[in-house]
Tab-separated table of N, CA and C in Angstrom:
chain	number	residue	atom	x	y	z
A	183	MET	N	123.754	94.008	159.380
A	183	MET	CA	122.757	94.357	158.911
A	183	MET	C	122.163	93.009	159.188
A	184	SER	N	123.199	91.878	159.265
A	184	SER	CA	123.289	90.669	159.539
A	184	SER	C	122.011	89.720	160.158
A	185	HIS	N	121.829	90.685	161.322
A	185	HIS	CA	121.276	90.553	162.220
A	185	HIS	C	119.520	90.721	161.947
A	186	PHE	N	119.326	91.520	160.524
A	186	PHE	CA	117.590	91.979	160.766
A	186	PHE	C	117.279	90.685	160.010
A	187	ALA	N	116.547	89.568	160.278
A	187	ALA	CA	115.659	88.859	159.920
A	187	ALA	C	114.596	89.145	158.462
A	188	GLU	N	114.941	88.521	157.527
A	188	GLU	CA	113.921	88.896	156.496
A	188	GLU	C	113.876	87.681	155.170
A	189	ALA	N	112.443	88.164	155.012
A	189	ALA	CA	112.007	86.772	153.449
A	189	ALA	C	112.847	86.756	153.057
A	190	VAL	N	112.973	85.980	151.912
A	190	VAL	CA	113.971	85.989	150.577
A	190	VAL	C	113.171	85.313	149.529
A	191	HIS	N	113.542	86.136	148.296
A	191	HIS	CA	112.727	86.871	147.249
A	191	HIS	C	113.491	86.651	146.000
A	192	ILE	N	112.950	86.322	144.756
A	192	ILE	CA	114.003	86.302	143.665
A	192	ILE	C	112.817	87.406	142.990
A	193	LEU	N	113.546	88.292	142.434
A	193	LEU	CA	113.294	89.908	141.691
A	193	LEU	C	113.473	89.304	140.166
A	194	THR	N	112.752	89.511	139.530
A	194	THR	CA	112.484	89.424	138.166
A	194	THR	C	112.252	90.369	137.583
A	195	THR	N	112.816	90.191	136.059
A	195	THR	CA	112.156	91.461	135.153
A	195	THR	C	112.292	90.750	133.803
A	196	ASP	N	112.145	91.177	133.027
A	196	ASP	CA	112.237	91.361	131.153
A	196	ASP	C	111.826	91.747	130.481
A	197	GLY	N	112.261	92.401	129.192
A	197	GLY	CA	110.892	93.657	128.319
A	197	GLY	C	112.383	93.494	127.620
A	198	PRO	N	112.493	94.807	126.624
A	198	PRO	CA	113.487	95.567	125.544
A	198	PRO	C	114.554	95.626	126.019
A	199	ALA	N	115.490	95.958	127.259
A	199	ALA	CA	116.319	96.235	127.579
A	199	ALA	C	116.921	94.584	128.462
A	200	GLY	N	116.743	93.022	128.230
A	200	GLY	CA	116.605	92.203	128.738
A	200	GLY	C	115.901	91.410	129.999
A	201	ARG	N	116.160	90.312	129.965
A	201	ARG	CA	115.818	89.033	130.970
A	201	ARG	C	116.901	89.467	132.424
A	202	ARG	N	116.323	89.621	133.627
A	202	ARG	CA	117.200	89.278	134.834
A	202	ARG	C	116.396	89.028	136.087
A	203	GLY	N	117.322	87.881	137.410
A	203	GLY	CA	116.700	87.570	138.062
A	203	GLY	C	117.474	87.580	138.840
A	204	VAL	N	117.658	88.212	140.484
A	204	VAL	CA	118.622	88.536	141.388
A	204	VAL	C	118.139	88.145	142.689
A	205	THR	N	118.233	87.420	143.310
A	205	THR	CA	117.810	87.544	144.750
A	205	THR	C	118.053	88.477	145.714
A	206	ILE	N	117.115	88.945	146.699
A	206	ILE	CA	117.153	89.981	147.103
A	206	ILE	C	116.329	89.501	148.532
A	207	SER	N	116.610	90.524	149.814
A	207	SER	CA	115.427	90.267	150.764
A	207	SER	C	115.355	91.736	151.367
A	208	ALA	N	115.894	92.736	150.843
A	208	ALA	CA	115.043	94.058	151.372
A	208	ALA	C	113.948	94.609	150.347
A	209	VAL	N	112.437	94.084	150.779
A	209	VAL	CA	112.094	94.568	150.353
A	209	VAL	C	110.653	94.438	151.549
A	210	CYS	N	109.631	95.393	151.386
A	210	CYS	CA	108.257	96.048	152.158
A	210	CYS	C	107.263	96.587	151.395
A	211	SER	N	106.065	95.772	152.056
A	211	SER	CA	104.831	96.452	151.046
A	211	SER	C	104.924	98.149	152.004
A	212	VAL	N	104.232	98.969	151.052
A	212	VAL	CA	104.358	100.175	150.860
A	212	VAL	C	102.643	100.590	151.649
A	213	SER	N	101.649	99.954	150.758
A	213	SER	CA	100.708	100.303	150.507
A	213	SER	C	99.765	99.366	149.832
A	214	ASP	N	98.778	99.081	150.825
A	214	ASP	CA	97.136	98.291	149.950
A	214	ASP	C	96.174	98.869	149.277
A	215	ASN	N	96.276	100.146	149.515
A	215	ASN	CA	94.973	100.617	147.862
A	215	ASN	C	95.919	101.812	147.415
A	216	PRO	N	96.229	101.851	146.323
A	216	PRO	CA	96.616	100.754	145.385
A	216	PRO	C	98.100	99.632	146.030
A	217	ALA	N	97.577	98.850	145.909
A	217	ALA	CA	98.711	97.606	146.341
A	217	ALA	C	100.304	98.110	145.802
A	218	THR	N	100.860	98.308	146.871
A	218	THR	CA	102.659	98.387	146.286
A	218	THR	C	103.702	98.124	146.445
A	219	MET	N	104.223	97.596	146.219
A	219	MET	CA	105.798	96.989	147.223
A	219	MET	C	107.123	98.384	146.704
A	220	LEU	N	107.828	97.789	147.812
A	220	LEU	CA	108.972	98.771	147.552
A	220	LEU	C	110.403	97.202	147.686
A	221	VAL	N	111.553	97.625	146.792
A	221	VAL	CA	112.499	96.819	146.989
A	221	VAL	C	114.113	97.740	146.980
A	222	CYS	N	114.653	97.183	147.197
A	222	CYS	CA	115.789	97.727	146.964
A	222	CYS	C	116.706	96.694	146.473
A	223	LEU	N	117.505	97.772	145.687
A	223	LEU	CA	118.688	96.683	144.855
A	223	LEU	C	119.901	97.611	144.365
A	224	ASN	N	120.968	96.355	144.546
A	224	ASN	CA	122.325	97.086	144.553
A	224	ASN	C	122.624	97.704	142.997
A	225	ARG	N	122.926	98.873	143.338
A	225	ARG	CA	123.624	99.427	141.767
A	225	ARG	C	124.521	99.485	141.385
A	226	ASN	N	126.058	99.050	142.433
A	226	ASN	CA	127.070	98.260	142.316
A	226	ASN	C	127.066	97.126	141.445
A	227	HIS	N	126.273	96.095	141.003
A	227	HIS	CA	126.039	95.157	140.009
A	227	HIS	C	125.856	95.574	139.142
A	228	ASP	N	126.703	94.713	137.560
A	228	ASP	CA	125.568	94.732	136.164
A	228	ASP	C	124.649	94.433	136.145
A	229	PHE	N	124.324	95.054	135.280
A	229	PHE	CA	123.092	94.540	134.554
A	229	PHE	C	121.542	94.885	135.792
A	230	ASN	N	121.848	95.245	136.856
A	230	ASN	CA	120.629	95.733	137.668
A	230	ASN	C	120.017	96.761	136.911
A	231	HIS	N	120.153	97.179	136.203
A	231	HIS	CA	119.863	98.930	135.600
A	231	HIS	C	118.766	98.196	134.829
A	232	LEU	N	119.039	97.068	134.402
A	232	LEU	CA	117.567	96.586	133.133
A	232	LEU	C	116.280	96.390	133.699
A	233	PHE	N	116.411	96.438	135.399
A	233	PHE	CA	115.083	96.718	136.266
A	233	PHE	C	114.530	98.323	136.246
A	234	ILE	N	115.034	98.632	136.146
A	234	ILE	CA	114.372	100.735	135.779
A	234	ILE	C	114.061	100.689	134.269
A	235	GLU	N	114.940	99.947	133.399
A	235	GLU	CA	114.877	100.206	132.305
A	235	GLU	C	113.582	99.737	131.723
A	236	ASN	N	113.449	98.338	131.753
A	236	ASN	CA	112.249	97.177	131.766
A	236	ASN	C	110.960	98.228	132.479
A	237	GLN	N	111.250	99.273	133.300
A	237	GLN	CA	109.856	99.222	134.269
A	237	GLN	C	108.968	98.031	135.126
A	238	VAL	N	109.022	96.979	134.870
A	238	VAL	CA	108.262	96.013	135.270
A	238	VAL	C	109.535	95.186	136.316
A	239	PHE	N	109.230	94.749	137.407
A	239	PHE	CA	109.571	93.333	137.828
A	239	PHE	C	108.375	92.671	138.902
A	240	ALA	N	109.019	91.262	138.741
A	240	ALA	CA	107.974	90.486	139.392
A	240	ALA	C	108.700	89.724	140.973
A	241	LEU	N	108.142	89.865	142.055
A	241	LEU	CA	108.469	89.618	143.274
A	241	LEU	C	108.435	88.565	143.525
A	242	ASN	N	109.070	87.387	143.678
A	242	ASN	CA	108.643	85.759	143.892
A	242	ASN	C	109.438	85.456	145.678
A	243	THR	N	108.365	85.809	146.157
A	243	THR	CA	108.663	84.534	147.453
A	243	THR	C	109.130	83.842	147.553
A	244	LEU	N	109.769	82.970	148.543
A	244	LEU	CA	110.218	81.644	148.513
A	244	LEU	C	110.209	81.351	149.171
A	245	SER	N	109.555	79.758	149.702
A	245	SER	CA	109.827	78.966	150.630
A	245	SER	C	111.123	78.049	150.671
A	246	PHE	N	111.036	77.548	152.284
A	246	PHE	CA	112.159	76.479	152.774
A	246	PHE	C	112.484	75.617	151.397
A	247	GLN	N	111.872	75.317	150.806
A	247	GLN	CA	112.652	74.313	149.903
A	247	GLN	C	112.924	74.761	148.691
A	248	GLN	N	112.977	76.167	148.319
A	248	GLN	CA	113.597	76.825	147.443
A	248	GLN	C	114.945	77.363	147.577
A	249	GLN	N	115.900	76.880	148.472
A	249	GLN	CA	116.686	77.809	148.670
A	249	GLN	C	117.838	77.363	147.892
A	250	ALA	N	118.127	76.102	147.198
A	250	ALA	CA	119.142	76.040	146.095
A	250	ALA	C	119.035	77.072	144.860
A	251	LEU	N	117.405	77.153	144.459
A	251	LEU	CA	116.815	78.306	143.872
A	251	LEU	C	117.485	79.945	144.009
A	252	SER	N	117.292	80.317	145.831
A	252	SER	CA	117.804	81.448	146.074
A	252	SER	C	119.546	81.665	145.680
A	253	GLU	N	119.921	80.303	146.312
A	253	GLU	CA	121.633	80.518	146.394
A	253	GLU	C	121.889	80.749	144.627
A	254	ALA	N	121.095	80.089	143.521
A	254	ALA	CA	121.589	79.898	141.792
A	254	ALA	C	121.266	81.690	141.703
A	255	PHE	N	120.039	82.083	141.567
A	255	PHE	CA	119.890	83.723	141.274
A	255	PHE	C	121.113	84.579	142.381
A	256	SER	N	121.415	84.319	143.324
A	256	SER	CA	122.335	85.076	144.444
A	256	SER	C	123.324	85.089	143.548
A	257	GLY	N	124.243	84.116	142.563
A	257	GLY	CA	124.916	84.191	142.205
A	257	GLY	C	126.189	82.581	142.714
A	258	LYS	N	125.263	82.390	143.635
A	258	LYS	CA	126.428	80.667	143.567
A	258	LYS	C	126.724	80.086	142.669
A	259	GLY	N	127.734	79.600	142.481
A	259	GLY	CA	127.767	78.498	140.966
A	259	GLY	C	128.029	78.782	140.060
A	260	ASP	N	127.745	80.685	140.077
A	260	ASP	CA	128.012	81.324	139.026
A	260	ASP	C	127.631	81.014	137.806
A	261	LEU	N	126.376	80.817	137.724
A	261	LEU	CA	125.551	79.904	136.289
A	261	LEU	C	124.990	81.770	136.050
A	262	SER	N	124.730	81.140	134.107
A	262	SER	CA	124.445	82.434	133.039
A	262	SER	C	122.964	82.780	133.881
A	263	GLN	N	122.457	83.962	133.486
A	263	GLN	CA	120.949	83.957	133.627
A	263	GLN	C	120.191	83.352	132.980
A	264	PRO	N	120.212	82.274	131.387
A	264	PRO	CA	119.236	81.251	131.107
A	264	PRO	C	119.425	80.328	131.938
A	265	ASP	N	121.107	79.693	133.115
A	265	ASP	CA	121.034	78.542	133.292
A	265	ASP	C	119.902	78.736	134.743
A	266	ARG	N	119.929	79.969	135.313
A	266	ARG	CA	118.956	79.704	136.821
A	266	ARG	C	117.969	79.844	136.351
A	267	PHE	N	117.299	80.305	135.347
A	267	PHE	CA	115.869	80.551	134.449
A	267	PHE	C	115.560	79.151	134.654
A	268	ALA	N	116.679	78.040	134.474
A	268	ALA	CA	116.237	76.864	133.889
A	268	ALA	C	116.114	75.999	134.989
A	269	LEU	N	116.258	76.405	136.259
A	269	LEU	CA	116.164	75.761	137.360
A	269	LEU	C	114.834	76.398	138.183
A	270	GLY	N	113.620	76.979	137.388
A	270	GLY	CA	112.447	77.167	137.610
A	270	GLY	C	111.213	77.349	136.678
A	271	HIS	N	109.827	76.577	137.207
A	271	HIS	CA	108.943	76.738	136.319
A	271	HIS	C	108.230	78.109	136.303
A	272	TRP	N	108.478	79.275	134.953
A	272	TRP	CA	108.069	80.121	135.136
A	272	TRP	C	107.094	80.681	134.284
A	273	GLN	N	106.145	81.463	134.524
A	273	GLN	CA	104.962	82.390	133.856
A	273	GLN	C	105.510	83.383	133.506
A	274	THR	N	104.135	84.106	132.655
A	274	THR	CA	104.217	86.002	132.865
A	274	THR	C	102.739	86.033	133.678
A	275	LEU	N	102.330	87.045	134.116
A	275	LEU	CA	100.905	87.653	134.166
A	275	LEU	C	100.892	88.585	133.581
A	276	GLN	N	100.956	90.065	134.125
A	276	GLN	CA	100.634	91.526	132.968
A	276	GLN	C	101.516	91.638	132.593
A	277	THR	N	102.769	91.771	133.670
A	277	THR	CA	103.881	93.197	132.630
A	277	THR	C	104.937	92.239	132.281
A	278	GLY	N	104.501	90.703	131.816
A	278	GLY	CA	105.802	90.390	131.372
A	278	GLY	C	107.188	89.861	131.965
A	279	ALA	N	107.233	89.895	133.371
A	279	ALA	CA	108.053	89.822	134.361
A	279	ALA	C	107.703	88.272	134.360
A	280	PRO	N	109.103	87.219	134.454
A	280	PRO	CA	108.906	86.541	134.916
A	280	PRO	C	108.629	86.109	136.406
A	281	VAL	N	107.777	85.264	136.423
A	281	VAL	CA	106.936	84.414	137.860
A	281	VAL	C	107.278	83.149	138.160
A	282	LEU	N	107.645	83.139	139.266
A	282	LEU	CA	107.637	81.295	139.624
A	282	LEU	C	106.254	80.951	139.840
A	283	THR	N	106.123	79.817	139.460
A	283	THR	CA	104.803	79.507	139.409
A	283	THR	C	104.733	78.734	140.883
A	284	ASN	N	105.157	78.163	141.318
A	284	ASN	CA	105.280	77.624	142.816
A	284	ASN	C	105.861	78.734	143.986
A	285	ALA	N	106.230	79.552	143.792
A	285	ALA	CA	106.616	80.648	145.455
A	285	ALA	C	105.512	80.932	145.750
A	286	LEU	N	105.872	80.547	146.681
A	286	LEU	CA	104.301	80.941	148.210
A	286	LEU	C	103.598	82.096	147.772
A	287	ALA	N	104.126	83.322	146.922
A	287	ALA	CA	103.353	84.558	146.617
A	287	ALA	C	104.220	85.136	145.763
A	288	SER	N	103.534	85.874	144.109
A	288	SER	CA	104.635	86.741	143.084
A	288	SER	C	103.542	87.298	143.038
A	289	PHE	N	104.064	88.946	143.073
A	289	PHE	CA	103.800	90.027	143.049
A	289	PHE	C	104.225	90.341	141.273
A	290	ASP	N	103.138	90.724	140.598
A	290	ASP	CA	103.819	91.304	139.112
A	290	ASP	C	102.983	92.773	139.265
A	291	CYS	N	104.238	93.373	139.548
A	291	CYS	CA	104.511	95.123	139.245
A	291	CYS	C	104.783	95.910	138.102
A	292	ARG	N	104.445	97.133	138.098
A	292	ARG	CA	104.809	98.105	137.335
A	292	ARG	C	105.388	98.899	137.987
A	293	ILE	N	106.663	99.374	137.487
A	293	ILE	CA	107.827	100.656	138.252
A	293	ILE	C	106.963	102.149	138.095
A	294	ILE	N	106.577	102.540	139.233
A	294	ILE	CA	106.169	103.795	139.626
A	294	ILE	C	107.179	104.968	140.207
A	295	ALA	N	107.948	104.717	140.617
A	295	ALA	CA	108.740	105.938	141.057
A	295	ALA	C	110.374	104.612	141.837
A	296	THR	N	111.582	105.692	141.117
A	296	THR	CA	112.740	104.981	141.960
A	296	THR	C	113.698	106.466	142.396
A	297	HIS	N	114.293	106.191	143.569
A	297	HIS	CA	115.368	107.091	143.984
A	297	HIS	C	116.644	106.188	144.465
A	298	GLU	N	117.674	106.643	144.268
A	298	GLU	CA	118.708	106.217	144.408
A	298	GLU	C	119.298	106.634	145.604
A	299	VAL	N	119.678	105.581	146.640
A	299	VAL	CA	120.420	106.309	148.177
A	299	VAL	C	121.318	104.998	148.417
A	300	ALA	N	122.025	106.143	148.641
A	300	ALA	CA	123.730	105.281	149.011
A	300	ALA	C	124.285	104.433	147.615
A	301	THR	N	123.815	102.810	147.832
A	301	THR	CA	124.759	101.741	146.953
A	301	THR	C	123.506	101.799	146.163
A	302	HIS	N	122.139	101.511	146.598
A	302	HIS	CA	120.934	100.915	146.063
A	302	HIS	C	119.815	101.553	145.042
A	303	TYR	N	119.347	101.127	144.356
A	303	TYR	CA	118.291	101.612	143.704
A	303	TYR	C	116.794	100.934	144.986
A	304	VAL	N	116.185	102.172	145.129
A	304	VAL	CA	114.853	101.819	146.007
A	304	VAL	C	113.566	102.002	144.930
A	305	ILE	N	112.862	100.953	144.678
A	305	ILE	CA	112.244	100.804	143.582
A	305	ILE	C	110.764	100.976	144.349
A	306	TYR	N	109.625	101.402	144.229
A	306	TYR	CA	108.558	101.221	143.719
A	306	TYR	C	107.989	100.777	142.940
A	307	GLY	N	106.884	99.766	143.126
A	307	GLY	CA	106.046	98.967	142.137
A	307	GLY	C	104.502	98.795	142.199
A	308	LYS	N	103.791	98.911	141.575
A	308	LYS	CA	101.790	99.046	141.930
A	308	LYS	C	102.246	97.551	141.393
A	309	VAL	N	101.571	96.791	142.568
A	309	VAL	CA	101.463	95.635	142.106
A	309	VAL	C	99.910	95.661	141.128
A	310	THR	N	100.670	95.107	139.903
A	310	THR	CA	98.748	94.471	138.678
A	310	THR	C	98.418	93.612	138.631
A	311	ALA	N	99.256	92.265	139.205
A	311	ALA	CA	98.532	90.638	139.720
A	311	ALA	C	99.132	90.465	140.611
A	312	LEU	N	98.635	88.607	140.980
A	312	LEU	CA	99.151	88.246	141.930
A	312	LEU	C	98.668	86.641	142.002
A	313	ASN	N	100.155	86.422	142.285
A	313	ASN	CA	99.689	84.372	142.320
A	313	ASN	C	100.207	83.855	143.495
A	314	MET	N	99.172	83.260	143.949
A	314	MET	CA	99.770	83.001	145.481
A	314	MET	C	99.808	81.460	144.953
A	315	GLY	N	101.211	80.729	145.553
A	315	GLY	CA	101.661	79.409	145.745
A	315	GLY	C	100.385	78.553	147.062
A	316	ASP	N	100.754	77.252	146.554
A	316	ASP	CA	100.519	76.864	148.228
A	316	ASP	C	101.112	77.118	149.590
A	317	PRO	N	100.423	77.310	150.445
A	317	PRO	CA	101.230	77.822	151.452
A	317	PRO	C	102.107	76.664	152.213
A	318	GLY	N	103.258	77.431	152.494
A	318	GLY	CA	104.350	76.350	152.766
A	318	GLY	C	105.312	77.393	154.178
A	319	ARG	N	106.442	76.867	154.041
A	319	ARG	CA	107.459	77.638	155.362
A	319	ARG	C	108.329	78.643	154.618
A	320	SER	N	108.244	79.562	155.167
A	320	SER	CA	108.974	80.449	154.337
A	320	SER	C	111.044	80.541	154.742
A	321	LEU	N	111.517	81.200	152.971
A	321	LEU	CA	113.071	80.766	153.384
A	321	LEU	C	113.459	82.274	153.634
A	322	ILE	N	113.804	82.123	155.311
A	322	ILE	CA	114.963	83.442	155.862
A	322	ILE	C	115.860	83.729	155.876
A	323	TYR	N	116.491	84.687	155.749
A	323	TYR	CA	117.877	85.177	155.917
A	323	TYR	C	118.551	85.672	157.158
A	324	LEU	N	119.206	84.663	157.960
A	324	LEU	CA	119.125	85.603	159.238
A	324	LEU	C	120.613	85.342	159.465
A	325	ASN	N	121.733	86.674	160.049
A	325	ASN	CA	122.967	85.919	160.230
A	325	ASN	C	123.871	85.420	158.845
A	326	ARG	N	124.026	85.979	158.016
A	326	ARG	CA	124.147	84.864	156.537
A	326	ARG	C	124.160	83.531	156.857
A	327	SER	N	122.860	83.080	157.416
A	327	SER	CA	122.773	81.661	156.900
A	327	SER	C	121.221	81.958	156.507
A	328	TYR	N	120.521	80.668	156.018
A	328	TYR	CA	119.191	80.111	155.928
A	328	TYR	C	118.201	79.755	157.058
A	329	HIS	N	117.037	79.982	157.181
A	329	HIS	CA	116.669	78.928	158.201
A	329	HIS	C	114.878	79.273	157.261
A	330	SER	N	114.175	78.631	158.589
A	330	SER	CA	112.593	78.648	157.934
A	330	SER	C	111.696	79.575	159.209
A	331	ALA	N	110.304	79.958	158.626
A	331	ALA	CA	109.587	80.507	159.125
A	331	ALA	C	108.399	79.980	159.002
A	332	GLY	N	107.227	79.528	159.552
A	332	GLY	CA	106.171	79.658	159.461
A	332	GLY	C	105.439	78.393	159.528
A	333	ASP	N	104.336	77.720	159.464
A	333	ASP	CA	103.583	76.451	159.002
A	333	ASP	C	103.054	75.948	157.890
């Protein structure tokens, strides 16, 4: 699967179950009416169940300049969740999930369905709000390394 190029995102949640953010690349648009996103999240990682329990997530699409943020939320450097969030500027839109203010785009979603497939949760979220950042080069992950795409 390392030969499949994908945009890099930070998936976040906050709510009664707690706050969490992780770097992911398994994402796609499902529908534009209603706007619906699909994200895949490893069930074997501790605390990823918080996304399901909170029933909300924000999908924050990273620019090429945000590689260090991607690495922090992927677990490199062994930072705590509060320390990871301290590295960026965050706001909330409608669901309360943290939205990265300078992401290329942030999709604020309410979970509408969840399935377990192999080692992952497959989560569908209805987009309730959108934050568009400045256009820039996307951060791409391919062959176990970062690249950029776009203008």
